[in-house]
PDB file of C-alpha atoms in Angstrom:
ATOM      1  CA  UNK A  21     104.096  21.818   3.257  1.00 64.00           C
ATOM      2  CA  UNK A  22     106.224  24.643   3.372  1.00 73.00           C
ATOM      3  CA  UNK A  23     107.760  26.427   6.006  1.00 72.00           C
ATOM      4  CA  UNK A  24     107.631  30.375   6.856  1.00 70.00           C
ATOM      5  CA  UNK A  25     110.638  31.856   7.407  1.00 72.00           C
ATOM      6  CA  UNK A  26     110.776  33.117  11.215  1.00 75.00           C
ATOM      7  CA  UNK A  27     110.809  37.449  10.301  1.00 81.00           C
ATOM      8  CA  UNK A  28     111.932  39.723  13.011  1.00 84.00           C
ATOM      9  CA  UNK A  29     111.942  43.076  13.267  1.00 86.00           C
ATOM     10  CA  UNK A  30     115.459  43.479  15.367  1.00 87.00           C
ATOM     11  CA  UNK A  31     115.145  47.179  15.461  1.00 89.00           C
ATOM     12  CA  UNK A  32     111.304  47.005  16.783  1.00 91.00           C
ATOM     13  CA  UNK A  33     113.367  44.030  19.143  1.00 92.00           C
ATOM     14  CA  UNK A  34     115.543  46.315  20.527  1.00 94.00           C
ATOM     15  CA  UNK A  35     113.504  49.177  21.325  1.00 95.00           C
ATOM     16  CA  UNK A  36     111.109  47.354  23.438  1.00 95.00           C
ATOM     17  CA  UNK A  37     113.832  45.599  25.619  1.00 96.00           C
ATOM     18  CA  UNK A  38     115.169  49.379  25.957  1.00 96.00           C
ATOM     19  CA  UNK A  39     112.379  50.849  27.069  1.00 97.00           C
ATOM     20  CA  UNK A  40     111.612  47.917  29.514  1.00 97.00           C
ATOM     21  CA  UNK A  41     114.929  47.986  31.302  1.00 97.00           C
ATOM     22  CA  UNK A  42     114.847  51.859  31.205  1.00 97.00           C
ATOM     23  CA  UNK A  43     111.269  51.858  32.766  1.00 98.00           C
ATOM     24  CA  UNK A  44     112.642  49.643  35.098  1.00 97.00           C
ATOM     25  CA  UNK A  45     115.414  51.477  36.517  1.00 97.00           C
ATOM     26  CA  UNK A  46     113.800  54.584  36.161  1.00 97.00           C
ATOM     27  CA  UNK A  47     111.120  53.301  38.640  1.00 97.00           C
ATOM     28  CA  UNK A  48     113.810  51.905  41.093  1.00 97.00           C
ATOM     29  CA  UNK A  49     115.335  55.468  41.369  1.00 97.00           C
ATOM     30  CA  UNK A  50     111.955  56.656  41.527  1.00 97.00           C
ATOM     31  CA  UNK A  51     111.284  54.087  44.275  1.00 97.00           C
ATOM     32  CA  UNK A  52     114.318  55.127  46.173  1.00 97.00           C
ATOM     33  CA  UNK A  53     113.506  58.796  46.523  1.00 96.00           C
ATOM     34  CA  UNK A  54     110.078  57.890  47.642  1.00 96.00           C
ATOM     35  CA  UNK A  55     111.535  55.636  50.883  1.00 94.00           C
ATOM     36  CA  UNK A  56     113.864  58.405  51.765  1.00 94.00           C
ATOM     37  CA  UNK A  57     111.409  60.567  51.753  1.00 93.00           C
ATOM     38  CA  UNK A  58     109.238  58.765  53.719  1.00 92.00           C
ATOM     39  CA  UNK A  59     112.029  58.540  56.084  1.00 89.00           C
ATOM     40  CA  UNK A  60     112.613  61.780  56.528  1.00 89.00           C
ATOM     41  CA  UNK A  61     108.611  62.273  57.203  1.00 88.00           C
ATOM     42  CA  UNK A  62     108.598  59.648  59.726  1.00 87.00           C
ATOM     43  CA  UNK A  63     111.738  61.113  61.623  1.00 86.00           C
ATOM     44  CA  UNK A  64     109.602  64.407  61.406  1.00 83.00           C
ATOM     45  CA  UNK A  65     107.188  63.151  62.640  1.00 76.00           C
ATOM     46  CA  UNK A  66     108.673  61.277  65.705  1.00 73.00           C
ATOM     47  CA  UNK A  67     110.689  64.154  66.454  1.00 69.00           C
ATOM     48  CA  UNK A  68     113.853  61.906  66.343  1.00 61.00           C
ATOM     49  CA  UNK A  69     116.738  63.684  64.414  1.00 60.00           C
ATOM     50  CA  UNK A  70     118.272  61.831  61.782  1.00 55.00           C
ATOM     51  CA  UNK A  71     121.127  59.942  62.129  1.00 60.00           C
ATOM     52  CA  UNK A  72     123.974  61.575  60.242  1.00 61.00           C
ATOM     53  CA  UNK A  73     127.008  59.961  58.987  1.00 58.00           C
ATOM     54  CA  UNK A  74     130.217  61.175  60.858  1.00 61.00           C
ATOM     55  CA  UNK A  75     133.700  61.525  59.252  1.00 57.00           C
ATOM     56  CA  UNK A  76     135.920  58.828  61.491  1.00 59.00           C
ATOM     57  CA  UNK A  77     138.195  60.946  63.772  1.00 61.00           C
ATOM     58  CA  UNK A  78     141.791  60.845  63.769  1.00 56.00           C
ATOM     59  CA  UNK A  79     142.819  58.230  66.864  1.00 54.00           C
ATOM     60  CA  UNK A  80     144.089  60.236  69.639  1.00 51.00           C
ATOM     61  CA  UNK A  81     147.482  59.430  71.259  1.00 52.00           C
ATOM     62  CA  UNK A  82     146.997  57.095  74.818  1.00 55.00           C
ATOM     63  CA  UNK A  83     147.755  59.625  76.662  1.00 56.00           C
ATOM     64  CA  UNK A  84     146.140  62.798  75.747  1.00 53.00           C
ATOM     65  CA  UNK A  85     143.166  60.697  75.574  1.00 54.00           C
ATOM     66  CA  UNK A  86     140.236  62.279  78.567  1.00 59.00           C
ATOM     67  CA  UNK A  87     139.112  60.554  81.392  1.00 62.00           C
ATOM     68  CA  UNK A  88     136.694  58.268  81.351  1.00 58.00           C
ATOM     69  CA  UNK A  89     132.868  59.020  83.305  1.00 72.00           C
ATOM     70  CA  UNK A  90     131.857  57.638  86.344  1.00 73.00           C
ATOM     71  CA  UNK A  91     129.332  55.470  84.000  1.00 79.00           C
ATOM     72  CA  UNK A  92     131.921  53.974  81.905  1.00 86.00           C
ATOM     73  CA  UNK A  93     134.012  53.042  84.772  1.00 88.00           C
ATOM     74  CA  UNK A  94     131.079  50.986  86.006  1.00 89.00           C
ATOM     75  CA  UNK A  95     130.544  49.555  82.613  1.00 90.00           C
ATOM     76  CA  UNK A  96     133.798  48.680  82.862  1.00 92.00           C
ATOM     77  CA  UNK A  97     134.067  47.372  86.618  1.00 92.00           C
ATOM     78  CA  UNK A  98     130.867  45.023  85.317  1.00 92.00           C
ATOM     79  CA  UNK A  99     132.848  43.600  82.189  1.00 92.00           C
ATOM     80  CA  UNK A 100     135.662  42.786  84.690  1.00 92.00           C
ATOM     81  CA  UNK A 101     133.768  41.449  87.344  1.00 90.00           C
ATOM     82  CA  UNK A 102     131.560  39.215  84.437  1.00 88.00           C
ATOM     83  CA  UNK A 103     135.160  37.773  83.193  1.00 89.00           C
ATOM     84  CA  UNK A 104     136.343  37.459  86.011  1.00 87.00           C
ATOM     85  CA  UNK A 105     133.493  34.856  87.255  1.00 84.00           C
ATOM     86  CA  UNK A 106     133.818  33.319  83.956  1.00 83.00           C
ATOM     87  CA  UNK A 107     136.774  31.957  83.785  1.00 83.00           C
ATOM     88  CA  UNK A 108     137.006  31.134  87.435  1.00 83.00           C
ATOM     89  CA  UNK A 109     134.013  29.030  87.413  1.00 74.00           C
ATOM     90  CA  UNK A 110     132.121  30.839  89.866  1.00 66.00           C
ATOM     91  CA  UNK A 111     128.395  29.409  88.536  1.00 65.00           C
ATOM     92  CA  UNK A 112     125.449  27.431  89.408  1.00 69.00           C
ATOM     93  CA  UNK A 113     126.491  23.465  88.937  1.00 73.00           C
ATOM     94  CA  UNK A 114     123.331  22.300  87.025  1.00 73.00           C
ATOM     95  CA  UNK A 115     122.256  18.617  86.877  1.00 75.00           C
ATOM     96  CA  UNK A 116     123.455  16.344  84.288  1.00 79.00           C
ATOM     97  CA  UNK A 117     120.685  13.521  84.506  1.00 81.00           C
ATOM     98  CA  UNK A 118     117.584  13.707  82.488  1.00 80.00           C
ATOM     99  CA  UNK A 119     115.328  12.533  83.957  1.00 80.00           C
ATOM    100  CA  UNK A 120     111.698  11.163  81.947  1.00 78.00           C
ATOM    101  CA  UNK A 121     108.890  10.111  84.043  1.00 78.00           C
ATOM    102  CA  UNK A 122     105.406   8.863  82.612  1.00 75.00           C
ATOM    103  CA  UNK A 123     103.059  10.066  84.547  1.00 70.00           C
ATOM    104  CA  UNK A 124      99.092   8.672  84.722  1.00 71.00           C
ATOM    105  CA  UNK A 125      96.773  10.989  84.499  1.00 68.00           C
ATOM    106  CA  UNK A 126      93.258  10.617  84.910  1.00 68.00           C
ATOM    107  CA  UNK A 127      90.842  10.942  81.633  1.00 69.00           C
ATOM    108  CA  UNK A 128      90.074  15.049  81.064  1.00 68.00           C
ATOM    109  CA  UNK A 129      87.383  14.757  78.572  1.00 68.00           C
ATOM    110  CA  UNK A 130      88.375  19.042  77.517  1.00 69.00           C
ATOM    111  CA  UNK A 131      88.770  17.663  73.744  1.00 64.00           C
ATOM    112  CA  UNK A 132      87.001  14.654  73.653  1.00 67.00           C
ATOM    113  CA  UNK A 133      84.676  14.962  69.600  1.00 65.00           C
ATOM    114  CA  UNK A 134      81.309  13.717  71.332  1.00 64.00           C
ATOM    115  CA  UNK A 135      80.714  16.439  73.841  1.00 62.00           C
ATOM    116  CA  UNK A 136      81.255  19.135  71.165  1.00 60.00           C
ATOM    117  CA  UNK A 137      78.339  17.732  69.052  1.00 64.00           C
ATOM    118  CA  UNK A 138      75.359  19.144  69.425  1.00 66.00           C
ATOM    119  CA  UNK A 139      71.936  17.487  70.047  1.00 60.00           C
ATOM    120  CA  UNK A 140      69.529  19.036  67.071  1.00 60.00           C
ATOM    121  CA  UNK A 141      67.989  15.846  66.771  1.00 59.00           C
ATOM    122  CA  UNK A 142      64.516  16.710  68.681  1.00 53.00           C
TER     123      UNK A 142
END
């Protein structure tokens, strides 16, 4: 019995393993602009504007910061007010007891097997 020697083309090796992970991220790129396109369609579509990435602003100082609106001040006035219950322990007291009572119930036949069969015996 003799055995073959194993023969392998490496450059024939290479160039398909190439080719496959080229195809492959070739297709993901391709993939890519396809969903951003589609994004852009939908938005279109909609009539939403799409978001846009802002550059963060530079803090401004405390005090040349503007006055807040009428609606954040309530936002604010309901944050306070929230805390404020909160950690005085202004809430409903809720019962501690669990109660479990078995409870006998007369027979409800809605899923009983023999009154879902039907008669075709005639």
């Amino acid at each position: 019995m003799t055995v073959l020697p194993l023969v392998v083309d490496w450059g024939q090796t290479w160039l398909v393993t190439g080719v496959g992970f080229g195809m492959v991220f070739v297709l993901l790129v391709v993939l890519i602009f396809i969903l951003k396109l589609l994004g852009v369609v939908m938005n279109s579509s909609t009539g939403k504007p799409a978001k846009k990435a802002e550059a963060p602003k530079a803090a401004a100082a405390p005090a040349a910061a503007p006055k807040a609106s009428a609606s954040e001040d309530d936002d604010l006035a309901a944050v306070a007010m929230a805390l404020h219950l909160y950690f005085n322990g202004v809430h409903d007291e809720e019962p501690t007891e669990i109660t479990l009572r078995n409870i006998e119930r007369r027979y409800s036949p809605w899923n009983d097997k023999a009154y879902g069969m039907n008669n075709l015996h005639r």
